[in-house]
Coordinates of C-alpha atoms in Angstrom, one line a residue:
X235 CA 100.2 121.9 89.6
X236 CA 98.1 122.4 86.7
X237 CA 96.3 119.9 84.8
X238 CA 97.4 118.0 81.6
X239 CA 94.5 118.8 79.1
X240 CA 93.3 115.3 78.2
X241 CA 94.2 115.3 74.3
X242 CA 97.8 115.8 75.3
X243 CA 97.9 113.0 77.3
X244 CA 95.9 110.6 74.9
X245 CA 99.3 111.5 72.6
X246 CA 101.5 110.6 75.4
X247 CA 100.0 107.1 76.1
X248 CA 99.9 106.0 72.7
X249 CA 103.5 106.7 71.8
X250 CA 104.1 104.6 74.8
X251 CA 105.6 101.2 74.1
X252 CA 106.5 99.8 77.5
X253 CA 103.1 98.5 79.1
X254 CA 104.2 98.0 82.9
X255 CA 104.2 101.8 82.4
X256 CA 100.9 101.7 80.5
X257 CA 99.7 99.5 83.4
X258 CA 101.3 102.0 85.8
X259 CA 99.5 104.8 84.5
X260 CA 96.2 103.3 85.1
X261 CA 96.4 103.5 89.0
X262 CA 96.8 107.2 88.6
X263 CA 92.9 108.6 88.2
X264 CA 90.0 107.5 86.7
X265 CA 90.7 110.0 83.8
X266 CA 93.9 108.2 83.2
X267 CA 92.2 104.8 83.7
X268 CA 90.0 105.3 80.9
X269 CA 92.8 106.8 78.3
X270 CA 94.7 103.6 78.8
X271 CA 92.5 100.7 79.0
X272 CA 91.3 101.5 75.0
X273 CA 95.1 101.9 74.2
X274 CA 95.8 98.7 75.8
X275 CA 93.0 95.9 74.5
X276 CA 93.8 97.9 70.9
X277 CA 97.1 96.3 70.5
X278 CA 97.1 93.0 73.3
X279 CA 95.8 91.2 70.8
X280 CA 98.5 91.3 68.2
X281 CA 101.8 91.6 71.0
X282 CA 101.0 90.0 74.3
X283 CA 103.4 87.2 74.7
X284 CA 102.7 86.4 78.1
X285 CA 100.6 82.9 78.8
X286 CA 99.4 84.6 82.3
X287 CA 98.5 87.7 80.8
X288 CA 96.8 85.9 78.0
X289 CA 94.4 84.0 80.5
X290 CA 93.8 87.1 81.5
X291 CA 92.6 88.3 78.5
X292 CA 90.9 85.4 77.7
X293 CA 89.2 85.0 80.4
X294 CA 87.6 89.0 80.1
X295 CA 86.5 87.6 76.5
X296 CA 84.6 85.4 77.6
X297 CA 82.8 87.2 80.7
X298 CA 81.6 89.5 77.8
X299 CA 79.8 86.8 75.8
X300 CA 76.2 87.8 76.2
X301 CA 73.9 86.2 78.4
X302 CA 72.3 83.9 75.6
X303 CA 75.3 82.7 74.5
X304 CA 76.9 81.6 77.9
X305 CA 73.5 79.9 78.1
X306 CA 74.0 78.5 74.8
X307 CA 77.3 76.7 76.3
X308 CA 76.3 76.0 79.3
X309 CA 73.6 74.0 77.2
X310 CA 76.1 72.2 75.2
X311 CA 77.9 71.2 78.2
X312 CA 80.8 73.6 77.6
X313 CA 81.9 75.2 80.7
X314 CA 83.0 78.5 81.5
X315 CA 85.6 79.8 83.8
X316 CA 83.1 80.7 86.5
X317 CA 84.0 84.5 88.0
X318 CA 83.7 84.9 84.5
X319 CA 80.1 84.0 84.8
X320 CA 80.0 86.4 88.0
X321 CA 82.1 89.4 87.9
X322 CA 80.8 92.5 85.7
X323 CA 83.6 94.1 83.8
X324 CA 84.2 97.6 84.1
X325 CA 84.2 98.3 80.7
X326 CA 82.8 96.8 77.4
X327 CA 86.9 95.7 76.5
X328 CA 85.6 94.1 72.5
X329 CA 84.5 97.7 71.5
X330 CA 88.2 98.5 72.1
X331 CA 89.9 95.7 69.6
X332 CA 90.9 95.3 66.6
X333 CA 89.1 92.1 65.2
X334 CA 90.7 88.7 66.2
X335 CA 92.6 86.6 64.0
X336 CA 92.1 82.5 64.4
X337 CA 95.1 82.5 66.3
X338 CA 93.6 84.4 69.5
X339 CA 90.4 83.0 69.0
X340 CA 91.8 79.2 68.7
X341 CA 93.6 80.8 72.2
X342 CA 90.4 81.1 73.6
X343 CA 88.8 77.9 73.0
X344 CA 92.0 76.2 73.4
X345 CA 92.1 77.5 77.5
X346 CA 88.7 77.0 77.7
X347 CA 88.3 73.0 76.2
X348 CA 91.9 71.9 77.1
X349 CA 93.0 71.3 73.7
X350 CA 89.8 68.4 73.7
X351 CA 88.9 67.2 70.3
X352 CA 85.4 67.8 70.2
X353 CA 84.8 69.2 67.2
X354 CA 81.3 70.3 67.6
X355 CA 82.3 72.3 71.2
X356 CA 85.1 73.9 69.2
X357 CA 82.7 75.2 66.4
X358 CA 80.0 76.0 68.7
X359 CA 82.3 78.0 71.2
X360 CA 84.1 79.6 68.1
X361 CA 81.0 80.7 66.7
X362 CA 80.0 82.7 69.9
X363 CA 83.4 84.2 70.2
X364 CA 83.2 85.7 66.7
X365 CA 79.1 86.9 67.5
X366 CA 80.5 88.7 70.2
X367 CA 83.3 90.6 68.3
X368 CA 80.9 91.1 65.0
X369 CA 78.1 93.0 67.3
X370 CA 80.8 95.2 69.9
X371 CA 83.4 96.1 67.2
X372 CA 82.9 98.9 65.3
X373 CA 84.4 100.5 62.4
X374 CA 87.4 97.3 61.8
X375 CA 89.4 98.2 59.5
X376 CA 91.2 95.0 58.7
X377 CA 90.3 91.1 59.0
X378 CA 92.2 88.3 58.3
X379 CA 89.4 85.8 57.7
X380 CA 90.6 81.7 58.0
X381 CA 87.8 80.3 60.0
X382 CA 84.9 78.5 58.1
X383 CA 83.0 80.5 60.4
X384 CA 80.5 82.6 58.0
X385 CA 81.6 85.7 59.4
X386 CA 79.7 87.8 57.3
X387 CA 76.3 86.3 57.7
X388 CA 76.0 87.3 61.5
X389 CA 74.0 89.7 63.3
X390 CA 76.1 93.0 62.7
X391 CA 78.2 91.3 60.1
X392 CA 77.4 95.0 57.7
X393 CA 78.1 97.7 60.5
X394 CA 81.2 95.7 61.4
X395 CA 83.0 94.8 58.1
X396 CA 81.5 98.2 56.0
X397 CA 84.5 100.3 56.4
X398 CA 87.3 97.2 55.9
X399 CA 90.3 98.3 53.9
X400 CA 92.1 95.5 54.6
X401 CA 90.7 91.9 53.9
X402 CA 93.2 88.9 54.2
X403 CA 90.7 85.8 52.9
X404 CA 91.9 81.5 53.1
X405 CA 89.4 80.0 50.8
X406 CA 90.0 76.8 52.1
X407 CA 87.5 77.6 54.6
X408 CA 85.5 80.1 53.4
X409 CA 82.5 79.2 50.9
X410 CA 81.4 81.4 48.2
X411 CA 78.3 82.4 49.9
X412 CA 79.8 84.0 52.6
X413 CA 82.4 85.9 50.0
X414 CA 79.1 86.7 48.3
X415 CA 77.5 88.2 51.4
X416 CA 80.4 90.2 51.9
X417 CA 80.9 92.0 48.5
X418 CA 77.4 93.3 49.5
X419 CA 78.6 95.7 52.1
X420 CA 82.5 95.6 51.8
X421 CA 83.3 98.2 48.7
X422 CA 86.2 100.0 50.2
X423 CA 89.3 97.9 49.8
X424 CA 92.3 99.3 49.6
X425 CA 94.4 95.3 49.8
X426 CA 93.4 91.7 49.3
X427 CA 95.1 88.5 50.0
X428 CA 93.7 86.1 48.8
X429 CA 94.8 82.6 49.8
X430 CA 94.4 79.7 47.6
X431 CA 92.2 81.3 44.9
X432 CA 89.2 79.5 43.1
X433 CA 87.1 80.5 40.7
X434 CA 84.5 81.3 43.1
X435 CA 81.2 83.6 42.0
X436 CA 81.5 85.2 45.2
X437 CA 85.0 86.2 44.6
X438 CA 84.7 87.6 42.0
X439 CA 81.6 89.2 43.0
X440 CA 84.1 90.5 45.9
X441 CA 86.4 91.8 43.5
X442 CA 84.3 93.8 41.2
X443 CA 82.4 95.2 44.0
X444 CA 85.8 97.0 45.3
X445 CA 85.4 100.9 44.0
X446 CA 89.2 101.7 44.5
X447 CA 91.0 98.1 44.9
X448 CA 95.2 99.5 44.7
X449 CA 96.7 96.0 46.3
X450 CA 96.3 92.4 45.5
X451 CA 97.9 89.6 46.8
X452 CA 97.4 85.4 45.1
X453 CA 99.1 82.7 46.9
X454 CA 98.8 79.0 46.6
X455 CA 100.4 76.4 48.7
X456 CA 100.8 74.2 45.8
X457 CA 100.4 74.0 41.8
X458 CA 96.8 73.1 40.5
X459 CA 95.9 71.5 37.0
X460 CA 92.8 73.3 36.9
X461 CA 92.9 77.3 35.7
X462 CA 91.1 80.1 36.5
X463 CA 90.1 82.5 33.5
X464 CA 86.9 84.6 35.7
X465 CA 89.6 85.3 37.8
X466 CA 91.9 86.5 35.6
X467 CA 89.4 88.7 33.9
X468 CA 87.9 90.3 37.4
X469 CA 92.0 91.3 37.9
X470 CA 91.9 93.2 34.4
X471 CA 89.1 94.5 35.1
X472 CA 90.7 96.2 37.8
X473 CA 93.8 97.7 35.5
X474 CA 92.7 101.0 36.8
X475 CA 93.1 100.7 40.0
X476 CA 96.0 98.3 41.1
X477 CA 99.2 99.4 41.5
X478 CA 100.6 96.4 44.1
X479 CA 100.7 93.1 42.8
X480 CA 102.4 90.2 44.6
X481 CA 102.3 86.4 43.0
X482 CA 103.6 83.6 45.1
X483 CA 103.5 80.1 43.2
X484 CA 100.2 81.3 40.8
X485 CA 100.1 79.9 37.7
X486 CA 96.9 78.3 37.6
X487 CA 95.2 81.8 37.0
X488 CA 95.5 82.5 32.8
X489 CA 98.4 85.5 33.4
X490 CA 97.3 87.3 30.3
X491 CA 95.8 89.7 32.9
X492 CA 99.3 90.9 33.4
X493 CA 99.3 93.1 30.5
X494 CA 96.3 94.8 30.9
X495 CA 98.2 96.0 35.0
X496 CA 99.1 99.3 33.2
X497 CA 99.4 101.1 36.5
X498 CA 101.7 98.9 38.8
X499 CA 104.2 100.6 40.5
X500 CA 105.1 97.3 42.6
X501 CA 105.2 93.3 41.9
X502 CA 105.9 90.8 43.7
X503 CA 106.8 87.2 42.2
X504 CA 107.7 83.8 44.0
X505 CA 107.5 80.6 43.0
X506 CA 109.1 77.5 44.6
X507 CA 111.7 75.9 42.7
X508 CA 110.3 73.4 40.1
X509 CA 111.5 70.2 38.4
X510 CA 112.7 71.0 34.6
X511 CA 110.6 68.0 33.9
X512 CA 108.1 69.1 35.4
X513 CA 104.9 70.1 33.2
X514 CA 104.3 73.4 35.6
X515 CA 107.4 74.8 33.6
X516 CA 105.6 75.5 30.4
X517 CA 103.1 77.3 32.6
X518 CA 106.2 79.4 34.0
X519 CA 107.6 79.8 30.5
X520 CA 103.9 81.0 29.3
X521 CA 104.1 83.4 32.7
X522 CA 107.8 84.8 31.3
X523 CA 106.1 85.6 27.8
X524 CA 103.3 87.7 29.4
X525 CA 106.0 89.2 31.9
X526 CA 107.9 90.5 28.2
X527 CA 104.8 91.5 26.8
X528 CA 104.0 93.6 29.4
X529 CA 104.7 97.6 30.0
X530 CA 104.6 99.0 33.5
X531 CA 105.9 102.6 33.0
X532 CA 105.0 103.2 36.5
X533 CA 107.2 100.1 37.8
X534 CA 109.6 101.3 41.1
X535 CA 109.7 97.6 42.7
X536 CA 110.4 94.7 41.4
X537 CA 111.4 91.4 43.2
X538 CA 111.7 88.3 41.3
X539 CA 111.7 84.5 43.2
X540 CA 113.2 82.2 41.3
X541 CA 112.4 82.3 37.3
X542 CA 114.3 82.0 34.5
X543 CA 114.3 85.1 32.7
X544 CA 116.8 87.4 32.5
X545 CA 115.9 88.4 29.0
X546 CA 112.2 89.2 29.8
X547 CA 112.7 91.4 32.3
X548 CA 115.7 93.3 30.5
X549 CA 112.7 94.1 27.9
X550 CA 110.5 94.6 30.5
X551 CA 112.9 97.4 32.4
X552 CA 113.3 99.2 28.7
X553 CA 109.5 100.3 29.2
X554 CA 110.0 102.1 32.7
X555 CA 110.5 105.4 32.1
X556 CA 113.4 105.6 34.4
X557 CA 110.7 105.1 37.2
X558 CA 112.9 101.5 38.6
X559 CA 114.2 102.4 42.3
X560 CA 114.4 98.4 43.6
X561 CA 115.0 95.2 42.0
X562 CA 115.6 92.0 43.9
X563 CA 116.2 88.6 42.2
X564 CA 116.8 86.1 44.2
X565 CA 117.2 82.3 44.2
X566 CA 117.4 81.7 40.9
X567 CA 118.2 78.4 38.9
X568 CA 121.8 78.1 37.7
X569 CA 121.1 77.4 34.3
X570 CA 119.6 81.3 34.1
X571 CA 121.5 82.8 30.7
X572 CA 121.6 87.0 29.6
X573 CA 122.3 87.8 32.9
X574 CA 124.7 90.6 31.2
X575 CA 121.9 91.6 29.1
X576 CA 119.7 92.4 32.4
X577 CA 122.7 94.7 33.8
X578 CA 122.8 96.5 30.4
X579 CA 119.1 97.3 30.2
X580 CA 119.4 98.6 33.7
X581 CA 122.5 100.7 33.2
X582 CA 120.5 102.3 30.0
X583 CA 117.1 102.4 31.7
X584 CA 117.0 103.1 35.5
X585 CA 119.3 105.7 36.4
X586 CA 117.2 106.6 39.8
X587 CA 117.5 102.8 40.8
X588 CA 118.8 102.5 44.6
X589 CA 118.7 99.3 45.2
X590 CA 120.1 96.2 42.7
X591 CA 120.2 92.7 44.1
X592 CA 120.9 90.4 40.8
X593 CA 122.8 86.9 39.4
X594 CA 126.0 88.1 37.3
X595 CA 129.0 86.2 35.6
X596 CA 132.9 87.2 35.4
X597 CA 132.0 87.9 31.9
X598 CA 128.9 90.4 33.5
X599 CA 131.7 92.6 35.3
X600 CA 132.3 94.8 31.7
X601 CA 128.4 95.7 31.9
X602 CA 129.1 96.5 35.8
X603 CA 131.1 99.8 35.1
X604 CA 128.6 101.5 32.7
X605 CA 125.9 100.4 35.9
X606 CA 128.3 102.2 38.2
X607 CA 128.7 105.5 35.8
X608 CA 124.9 105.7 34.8
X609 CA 122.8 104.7 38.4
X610 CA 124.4 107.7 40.5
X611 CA 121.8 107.1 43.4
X612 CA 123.0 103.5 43.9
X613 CA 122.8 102.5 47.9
X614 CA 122.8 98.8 47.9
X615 CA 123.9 96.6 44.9
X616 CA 124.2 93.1 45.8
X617 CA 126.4 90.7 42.9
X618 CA 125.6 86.7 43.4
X619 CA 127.2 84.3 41.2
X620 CA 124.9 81.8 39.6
X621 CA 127.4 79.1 40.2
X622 CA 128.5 77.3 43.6
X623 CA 131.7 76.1 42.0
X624 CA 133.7 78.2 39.1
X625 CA 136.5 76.5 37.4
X626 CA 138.7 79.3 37.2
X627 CA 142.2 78.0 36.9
X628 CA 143.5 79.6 40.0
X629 CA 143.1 82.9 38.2
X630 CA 141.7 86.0 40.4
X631 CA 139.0 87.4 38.9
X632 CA 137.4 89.0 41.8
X633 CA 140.1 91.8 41.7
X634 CA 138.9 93.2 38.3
X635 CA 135.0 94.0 40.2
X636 CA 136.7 95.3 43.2
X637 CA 138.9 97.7 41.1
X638 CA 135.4 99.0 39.1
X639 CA 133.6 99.1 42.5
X640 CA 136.7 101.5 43.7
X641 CA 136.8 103.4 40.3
X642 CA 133.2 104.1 39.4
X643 CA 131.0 103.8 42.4
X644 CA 128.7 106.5 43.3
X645 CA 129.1 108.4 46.8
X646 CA 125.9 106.6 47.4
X647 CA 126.7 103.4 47.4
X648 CA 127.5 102.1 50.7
X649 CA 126.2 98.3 51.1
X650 CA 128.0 95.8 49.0
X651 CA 127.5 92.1 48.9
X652 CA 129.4 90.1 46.5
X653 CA 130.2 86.8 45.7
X654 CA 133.0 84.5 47.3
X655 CA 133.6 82.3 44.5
X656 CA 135.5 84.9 42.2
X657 CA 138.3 84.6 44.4
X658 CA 140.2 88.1 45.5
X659 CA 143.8 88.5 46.3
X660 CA 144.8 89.5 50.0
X661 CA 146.4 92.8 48.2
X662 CA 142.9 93.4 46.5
X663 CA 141.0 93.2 49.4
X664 CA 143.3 95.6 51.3
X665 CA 143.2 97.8 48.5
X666 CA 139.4 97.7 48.3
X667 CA 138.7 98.6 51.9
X668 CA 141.3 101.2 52.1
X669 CA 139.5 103.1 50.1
X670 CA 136.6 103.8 51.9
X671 CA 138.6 104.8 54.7
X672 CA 137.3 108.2 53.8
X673 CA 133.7 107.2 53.2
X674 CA 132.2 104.5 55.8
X675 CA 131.0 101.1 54.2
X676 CA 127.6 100.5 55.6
X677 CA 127.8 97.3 54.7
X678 CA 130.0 94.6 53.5
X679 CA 128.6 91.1 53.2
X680 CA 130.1 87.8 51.5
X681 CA 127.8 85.3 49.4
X682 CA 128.1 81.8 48.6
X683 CA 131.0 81.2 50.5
X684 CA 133.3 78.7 50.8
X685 CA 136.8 77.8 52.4
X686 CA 138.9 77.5 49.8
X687 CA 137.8 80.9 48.1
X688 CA 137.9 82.5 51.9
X689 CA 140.7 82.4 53.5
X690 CA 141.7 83.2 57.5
X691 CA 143.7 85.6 55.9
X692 CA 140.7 87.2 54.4
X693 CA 138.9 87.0 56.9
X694 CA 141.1 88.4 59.1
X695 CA 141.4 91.8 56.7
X696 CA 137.4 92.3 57.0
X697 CA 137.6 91.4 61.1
X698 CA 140.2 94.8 61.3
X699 CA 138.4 97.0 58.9
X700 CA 135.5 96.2 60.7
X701 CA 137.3 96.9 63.9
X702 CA 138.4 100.1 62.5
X703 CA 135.3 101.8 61.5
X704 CA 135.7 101.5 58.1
X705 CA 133.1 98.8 58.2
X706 CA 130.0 99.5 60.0
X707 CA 128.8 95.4 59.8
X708 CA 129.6 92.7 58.0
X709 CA 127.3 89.4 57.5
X710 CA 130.0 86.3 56.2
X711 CA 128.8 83.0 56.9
X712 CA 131.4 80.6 55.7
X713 CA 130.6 77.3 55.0

């Protein structure tokens, strides 16, 4: 039989998802033994679920620790597995990783000191860990740093870290030294999160180091008094660059930065939902002035957590240039107004859009046709109301969107949510579904539901439709 030329099979193995037949294939030849174990330690770190196999892993770490450093242990009375101070691996495994994240490393220590709280083992054996994998691992392209652990300050710390692309940074633990250290040697990333920001030299040092910087991610567990203007200004200073922005509860950082992000083509915003009374509001409010000020002619995702503002982002979509393919808004409070105004500027503005998940009224469902006629690429629209309860005076107003969805929906469209609360007739849901008999619904989900909107009768017409075909799924959780 002739012989697989080596290349080929590397392809092979690494499509392979199933590791009993990874494992299987090592028993085959040495050849085959030395194709698999690199493809194998790549990705255990990230997917093994297994406690046994884990040990077993583990346990290889830590007969790689060089010989100083089990000294070093054995020193501070921290003791090793022992055929792991015996046995000579086969092959030098680290060189194969991708670098640890605190989870795998806390794994370690965790076998190792039986969960013992001595801090200074911990430390100690979590600083030889990360020696280890700074000097063997070349070439890392990504590293989620939360360890107080100055990573960047060990032997090998440059070679290791030069090429990341991908930094993920806590600053609860990490000092502005070590950030400092970093932005020496690290000039090539491509995405940051950044974790709890300060107003850290090294940061920005860190920031304004990066040559091509296109991502950015600020998240804070909580809202801070205290504000963060060289922050703000290292982020404009990147204008050129950035075209991913994602926010999640920041508005401690002056957000005047916001207008100078020219070239975004995605954002990102969360926050968590905040008293009226509360004093953070008139930072959102400030935030919603800066998001209307701004122009992002480049814009093709936007997803919205929970803000008021309806109006500033119908003046943001005006300044587009038709580029808007998905907007999400999700969560948002019930005293929201102009959410007509938002369907409008989107019917007029984004006629490439594909995906529209908004907040709309019964008065919205005039502004819903137009949307329909003008957005011919439509696949997923999504219609919540912004209510849980409607007085509606028994009147079925649900009917009058599912006749426009029938009438004026592009061939495209073929996931629908809508609201429960509008109420629909039995005859208007029949109606509705029979006419995609022709044309498969993808998707058909209810929102905000409740009993007395739903009946068993309804429910029964979207059970046989989905029984049918005509339905591919269907997601209604009645409450």
């Amino acid at each position: 039989m002739s012989k697989l030329n080596l290349d080929c099979l590397a392809l092979i193995f690494n499509e392979l998802k199933d590791k009993k037949s990874l494992h299987s294939c090592l028993l085959v030849n040495k050849e085959w033994c030395n194709l698999v174990v690199p493809i194998l330690w790549k990705s255990f770190l990230c997917y093994e679920e297994n406690e046994e196999n884990k040990s077993i892993y583990y346990n290889t770490i830590l007969s790689l620790l060089s010989s100083s450093s089990k000294q070093l242990l054995i020193n501070n009375n921290i003791k090793l597995p022992l055929p792991n101070l015996l046995d000579s691996p086969l092959f030098n495994y680290i060189s194969f990783c991708k670098f640890p994240n605190s989870d795998i490393v806390n794994g370690v220590i965790n076998m190792v000191l039986k969960n013992h709280n001595n801090h200074d083992k911990k430390y100690l054996l979590e600083q030889e860990i990360y020696k280890l994998f700074i000097t063997q691992c070349k070439n890392i392209k990504e590293l989620y740093w939360k360890t107080t652990q100055q990573l960047s300050l060990f032997p090998g710390a440059s070679t290791c870290f030069s090429n990341l692309i991908k930094l993920n940074i806590n600053l609860d633990y990490i000092n502005s030294n070590s950030l400092e250290e970093m932005a020496k040697y690290c000039k090539n990333l491509n995405e940051l999160s950044i974790h709890n920001p300060k107003d850290s030299p090294g940061l920005i040092s860190l920031i304004d180091s990066q040559k091509n910087l296109k991502e950015i991610f600020l998240y804070s567990v909580k809202y801070k008094e205290r504000t963060y203007e060289k922050l703000s200004d290292s982020l404009s200073r990147k204008s050129n660059s950035l075209i991913k922005l994602e926010l999640s509860n920041i508005i401690i950082i002056p957000l005047s930065f916001l207008t100078s992000l020219v070239n975004l083509t995605t954002i990102f915003i969360f926050f968590n939902e905040v008293n009226e009374h509360d004093d953070d509001i008139k930072k959102i409010k400030e935030f919603q002035k800066y998001l209307a000020m701004s122009e992002f002619p480049n814009l093709q995702i936007l997803s919205i957590y929970w803000l008021l503002c309806f109006k500033e982002l119908a003046n943001l979509i005006e300044k587009t240039n038709e580029n808007l393919l998905y907007l999400d808004i999700y969560n948002t409070p019930r005293n929201a107004t102009n959410t007509g105004m938002l369907i409008s500027s989107i019917a007029n503005n984004c006629p490439n859009i594909k995906t529209l998940r908004t907040y709309i009224e019964p008065k919205d469902f005039i502004h819903i046709k137009s949307l329909l006629l003008n957005c011919k690429n439509l696949k997923e629209v999504k219609f919540d109301s912004l209510y849980a309860f409607i007085n509606l005076n028994d009147n079925i107003l649900g009917d009058e969107l599912l006749d426009i969805l029938i009438k004026f929906s592009p061939k495209s469209l073929n996931i629908i949510t809508i609201s429960a609360i509008w109420k629909y007739s039995i005859d208007g849901f029949e109606n509705f579904f029979e006419n995609y008999r022709d044309c498969t619904l993808r998707q058909f989900n209810l929102c905000k539901n409740y009993d007395y909107d739903i009946t068993e009768d309804h429910k029964a017409i979207i059970n046989k439709y989905v029984d049918e075909g005509v339905i591919r799924s269907s997601v209604c959780t009645f409450y």
